[in-house]
mmCIF file of C-alpha atoms and ligand atoms in Angstrom:
data_model
loop_
_atom_site.group_PDB
_atom_site.id
_atom_site.type_symbol
_atom_site.label_atom_id
_atom_site.label_comp_id
_atom_site.label_asym_id
_atom_site.label_seq_id
_atom_site.Cartn_x
_atom_site.Cartn_y
_atom_site.Cartn_z
ATOM 1 C CA MET A 1 77.629 -124.637 -164.058
ATOM 2 C CA ARG A 2 73.875 -124.236 -164.090
ATOM 3 C CA LEU A 3 72.349 -124.413 -167.543
ATOM 4 C CA GLU A 4 68.874 -123.185 -166.813
ATOM 5 C CA ARG A 5 68.672 -120.914 -169.873
ATOM 6 C CA ILE A 6 70.462 -121.748 -173.090
ATOM 7 C CA LEU A 7 70.449 -119.352 -176.026
ATOM 8 C CA CYS A 8 70.992 -120.706 -179.526
ATOM 9 C CA PRO A 9 71.433 -118.131 -182.311
ATOM 10 C CA ILE A 10 70.024 -119.457 -185.581
ATOM 11 C CA ASP A 11 70.906 -118.320 -189.092
ATOM 12 C CA PHE A 12 69.227 -121.396 -190.643
ATOM 13 C CA SER A 13 72.565 -122.836 -191.814
ATOM 14 C CA ASP A 14 73.790 -126.416 -191.363
ATOM 15 C CA TYR A 15 76.233 -125.011 -188.810
ATOM 16 C CA ALA A 16 73.399 -123.608 -186.753
ATOM 17 C CA ARG A 17 71.644 -126.948 -187.003
ATOM 18 C CA GLU A 18 74.648 -128.723 -185.479
ATOM 19 C CA ALA A 19 74.765 -126.099 -182.755
ATOM 20 C CA MET A 20 71.071 -126.580 -182.023
ATOM 21 C CA LYS A 21 71.600 -130.332 -181.688
ATOM 22 C CA ALA A 22 74.243 -129.689 -179.017
ATOM 23 C CA ALA A 23 71.997 -127.131 -177.325
ATOM 24 C CA ILE A 24 69.151 -129.644 -177.301
ATOM 25 C CA ASP A 25 71.366 -132.241 -175.596
ATOM 26 C CA LEU A 26 72.453 -129.744 -172.949
ATOM 27 C CA ALA A 27 68.923 -128.473 -172.348
ATOM 28 C CA ARG A 28 67.643 -132.012 -171.931
ATOM 29 C CA GLN A 29 70.443 -133.039 -169.581
ATOM 30 C CA GLY A 30 69.960 -130.029 -167.312
ATOM 31 C CA ASN A 31 66.190 -129.814 -167.762
ATOM 32 C CA GLY A 32 66.807 -126.284 -168.993
ATOM 33 C CA GLU A 33 65.030 -123.928 -171.277
ATOM 34 C CA LEU A 34 66.104 -123.454 -174.889
ATOM 35 C CA ARG A 35 65.730 -120.086 -176.549
ATOM 36 C CA LEU A 36 66.269 -119.643 -180.262
ATOM 37 C CA VAL A 37 67.004 -116.247 -181.738
ATOM 38 C CA HIS A 38 67.394 -115.020 -185.292
ATOM 39 C CA ALA A 39 68.497 -111.501 -186.164
ATOM 40 C CA TYR A 40 67.379 -110.062 -189.478
ATOM 41 C CA HIS A 41 68.580 -106.830 -190.899
ATOM 42 C CA LEU A 42 67.841 -104.734 -193.967
ATOM 43 C CA PRO A 43 70.653 -102.759 -195.507
ATOM 44 C CA ALA A 44 69.980 -99.038 -195.410
ATOM 45 C CA PHE A 45 69.528 -97.580 -198.864
ATOM 46 C CA ALA A 46 70.542 -94.029 -199.553
ATOM 47 C CA TYR A 47 67.515 -93.201 -201.687
ATOM 48 C CA GLY A 48 64.767 -93.032 -199.105
ATOM 49 C CA GLU A 49 62.129 -95.518 -198.081
ATOM 50 C CA GLY A 50 59.491 -95.351 -200.786
ATOM 51 C CA ALA A 51 61.747 -96.160 -203.720
ATOM 52 C CA PHE A 52 62.487 -99.693 -202.559
ATOM 53 C CA GLY A 53 59.336 -100.507 -200.633
ATOM 54 C CA LEU A 54 61.327 -101.011 -197.465
ATOM 55 C CA PRO A 55 58.446 -101.364 -194.993
ATOM 56 C CA GLU A 56 57.065 -104.285 -196.955
ATOM 57 C CA MET A 57 60.464 -105.938 -197.272
ATOM 58 C CA HIS A 58 60.930 -105.530 -193.569
ATOM 59 C CA LEU A 59 57.609 -107.173 -192.816
ATOM 60 C CA ARG A 60 58.344 -110.056 -195.180
ATOM 61 C CA LEU A 61 61.731 -110.593 -193.691
ATOM 62 C CA ARG A 62 60.272 -110.766 -190.219
ATOM 63 C CA GLU A 63 57.528 -113.140 -191.278
ATOM 64 C CA ALA A 64 60.057 -115.432 -192.959
ATOM 65 C CA ALA A 65 62.270 -115.347 -189.878
ATOM 66 C CA GLU A 66 59.374 -116.166 -187.569
ATOM 67 C CA GLN A 67 58.182 -118.987 -189.793
ATOM 68 C CA GLY A 68 61.652 -120.488 -190.000
ATOM 69 C CA LEU A 69 62.158 -120.203 -186.265
ATOM 70 C CA SER A 70 58.856 -121.821 -185.420
ATOM 71 C CA GLN A 71 59.835 -124.808 -187.567
ATOM 72 C CA TRP A 72 63.180 -125.145 -185.770
ATOM 73 C CA ALA A 73 61.472 -124.725 -182.397
ATOM 74 C CA LYS A 74 59.072 -127.497 -183.313
ATOM 75 C CA GLU A 75 62.017 -129.768 -184.066
ATOM 76 C CA ALA A 76 63.628 -128.959 -180.735
ATOM 77 C CA ARG A 77 60.397 -129.815 -178.916
ATOM 78 C CA ALA A 78 60.087 -133.040 -180.893
ATOM 79 C CA ALA A 79 63.647 -133.866 -179.790
ATOM 80 C CA GLY A 80 62.521 -133.728 -176.169
ATOM 81 C CA VAL A 81 63.099 -130.200 -174.860
ATOM 82 C CA ALA A 82 60.055 -129.236 -172.825
ATOM 83 C CA ARG A 83 60.579 -125.490 -172.838
ATOM 84 C CA VAL A 84 61.503 -123.935 -176.180
ATOM 85 C CA SER A 85 60.889 -120.359 -177.242
ATOM 86 C CA ALA A 86 61.902 -118.472 -180.361
ATOM 87 C CA PHE A 87 62.470 -114.829 -181.061
ATOM 88 C CA ALA A 88 63.181 -112.870 -184.249
ATOM 89 C CA ALA A 89 64.735 -109.446 -183.809
ATOM 90 C CA ASP A 90 65.676 -106.612 -186.121
ATOM 91 C CA GLY A 91 69.326 -105.774 -185.646
ATOM 92 C CA VAL A 92 72.952 -106.701 -186.059
ATOM 93 C CA ALA A 93 73.262 -110.369 -185.137
ATOM 94 C CA TRP A 94 76.132 -110.293 -182.619
ATOM 95 C CA ASP A 95 74.613 -107.299 -180.836
ATOM 96 C CA VAL A 96 71.123 -108.828 -180.711
ATOM 97 C CA VAL A 97 72.568 -112.050 -179.264
ATOM 98 C CA CYS A 98 74.741 -110.354 -176.623
ATOM 99 C CA ARG A 99 71.999 -107.989 -175.516
ATOM 100 C CA LEU A 100 69.473 -110.765 -175.212
ATOM 101 C CA ALA A 101 71.954 -112.855 -173.230
ATOM 102 C CA LYS A 102 72.428 -109.985 -170.809
ATOM 103 C CA ASP A 103 68.774 -108.957 -170.510
ATOM 104 C CA GLU A 104 67.463 -112.491 -170.083
ATOM 105 C CA GLY A 105 70.151 -113.844 -167.763
ATOM 106 C CA ILE A 106 71.304 -116.505 -170.230
ATOM 107 C CA ASP A 107 73.687 -119.125 -168.776
ATOM 108 C CA LEU A 108 75.232 -120.363 -172.021
ATOM 109 C CA ILE A 109 75.194 -119.422 -175.704
ATOM 110 C CA VAL A 110 75.573 -122.328 -178.142
ATOM 111 C CA MET A 111 76.295 -121.361 -181.752
ATOM 112 C CA GLY A 112 78.047 -122.513 -184.922
ATOM 113 C CA THR A 113 81.647 -121.628 -185.778
ATOM 114 C CA HIS A 114 80.380 -120.520 -189.186
ATOM 115 C CA GLY A 115 77.150 -119.777 -190.928
ATOM 116 C CA ARG A 116 75.482 -119.066 -194.210
ATOM 117 C CA THR A 117 77.421 -116.096 -195.370
ATOM 118 C CA GLY A 118 81.054 -116.665 -194.596
ATOM 119 C CA LEU A 119 84.372 -117.615 -196.119
ATOM 120 C CA ARG A 120 85.484 -121.128 -195.221
ATOM 121 C CA HIS A 121 89.063 -120.191 -194.409
ATOM 122 C CA ALA A 122 88.245 -117.852 -191.564
ATOM 123 C CA LEU A 123 88.734 -119.505 -188.172
ATOM 124 C CA LEU A 124 85.418 -118.174 -186.939
ATOM 125 C CA GLY A 125 82.635 -116.321 -188.692
ATOM 126 C CA SER A 126 82.354 -112.678 -187.746
ATOM 127 C CA VAL A 127 79.144 -113.150 -185.757
ATOM 128 C CA ALA A 128 80.677 -116.012 -183.783
ATOM 129 C CA GLU A 129 83.844 -114.015 -183.165
ATOM 130 C CA LYS A 130 82.025 -110.926 -181.914
ATOM 131 C CA VAL A 131 79.719 -112.933 -179.679
ATOM 132 C CA VAL A 132 82.718 -114.735 -178.150
ATOM 133 C CA ARG A 133 84.342 -111.351 -177.540
ATOM 134 C CA HIS A 134 81.350 -109.506 -176.113
ATOM 135 C CA ALA A 135 78.968 -112.033 -174.546
ATOM 136 C CA PRO A 136 78.224 -111.661 -170.825
ATOM 137 C CA CYS A 137 78.207 -115.463 -170.394
ATOM 138 C CA PRO A 138 80.169 -118.498 -171.645
ATOM 139 C CA VAL A 139 79.893 -119.307 -175.354
ATOM 140 C CA LEU A 140 80.131 -122.797 -176.817
ATOM 141 C CA VAL A 141 81.020 -122.757 -180.525
ATOM 142 C CA ILE A 142 80.244 -125.938 -182.415
ATOM 143 C CA ARG A 143 82.172 -127.052 -185.484
ATOM 144 C CA PRO A 144 80.445 -129.776 -187.506
ATOM 145 C CA LYS A 145 82.405 -133.053 -187.686
ATOM 146 C CA ALA A 146 82.487 -133.261 -191.476
HETATM 147 N N1 LIG B 1 71.524 -113.440 -188.307
HETATM 148 C C1 LIG B 1 71.813 -114.308 -187.352
HETATM 149 N N2 LIG B 1 70.940 -114.536 -186.361
HETATM 150 C C2 LIG B 1 71.207 -115.421 -185.392
HETATM 151 N N3 LIG B 1 72.333 -116.145 -185.334
HETATM 152 C C3 LIG B 1 73.243 -115.976 -186.293
HETATM 153 C C4 LIG B 1 73.055 -115.042 -187.350
HETATM 154 N N4 LIG B 1 74.152 -115.094 -188.154
HETATM 155 C C5 LIG B 1 74.980 -116.005 -187.610
HETATM 156 N N5 LIG B 1 74.452 -116.559 -186.502
HETATM 157 C C6 LIG B 1 75.060 -117.576 -185.625
HETATM 158 O O1 LIG B 1 76.458 -117.445 -185.707
HETATM 159 C C7 LIG B 1 77.047 -118.666 -186.153
HETATM 160 C C8 LIG B 1 78.272 -118.311 -186.947
HETATM 161 O O2 LIG B 1 77.886 -117.600 -188.108
HETATM 162 P P1 LIG B 1 78.742 -116.404 -188.708
HETATM 163 O O3 LIG B 1 77.772 -115.473 -189.355
HETATM 164 O O4 LIG B 1 79.663 -115.889 -187.668
HETATM 165 O O5 LIG B 1 79.636 -117.149 -189.798
HETATM 166 P P2 LIG B 1 79.656 -116.961 -191.367
HETATM 167 O O6 LIG B 1 78.274 -116.734 -191.882
HETATM 168 O O7 LIG B 1 80.390 -118.163 -191.881
HETATM 169 O O8 LIG B 1 80.579 -115.677 -191.576
HETATM 170 P P3 LIG B 1 80.199 -114.101 -191.780
HETATM 171 O O9 LIG B 1 78.765 -113.906 -191.444
HETATM 172 O O10 LIG B 1 81.159 -113.399 -190.898
HETATM 173 O O11 LIG B 1 80.466 -113.811 -193.205
HETATM 174 C C9 LIG B 1 75.935 -119.385 -186.902
HETATM 175 O O12 LIG B 1 76.134 -120.789 -186.968
HETATM 176 C C10 LIG B 1 74.740 -119.021 -186.033
HETATM 177 O O13 LIG B 1 74.749 -119.825 -184.873
HETATM 178 MG MG1 LIG B 2 77.081 -115.112 -191.234
#
């Protein structure tokens, strides 16, 4: 298996951190490129845009996502991956990840079994489950040891 392009979806959880560590190892071993992606999404309110200042919330959300990602990308570079890029996208996480994997010819997706928002007892978080189901490439799901 060639691992030229590895995609690591990041929700800024400890699970995603473990997944990124594995992705870093694989990228280093195969001299591959590591791409980080975070999907952010605003719930749609029924009362129209102005009432809740949605455009500003949207902008803030994106800025926070980009800031967070650039920090994680910095860590991946410091850990020895030469080529790291990061991308924040507006959308539903599993769909953003699968689309990106298809459009960018990703060889492997490395992600956590769970994330920030889920119930512990579920075998896989819903984002992980949908990516495993729909991804155009192999998916490695990482469960932290503890
Ligand atoms: N918004 C997101 N953007 C990018 N990657 C994400 C996002 N949400 C989750 N992920 C990825 O999916 C992995 C599994 O998270 P997931 O959201 O499926 O589990 P959960 O939060 O425990 O459960 P759920 O979200 O279904 O309530 C995370 O470790 C991360 O790699
Ligand atoms: Mg989640």
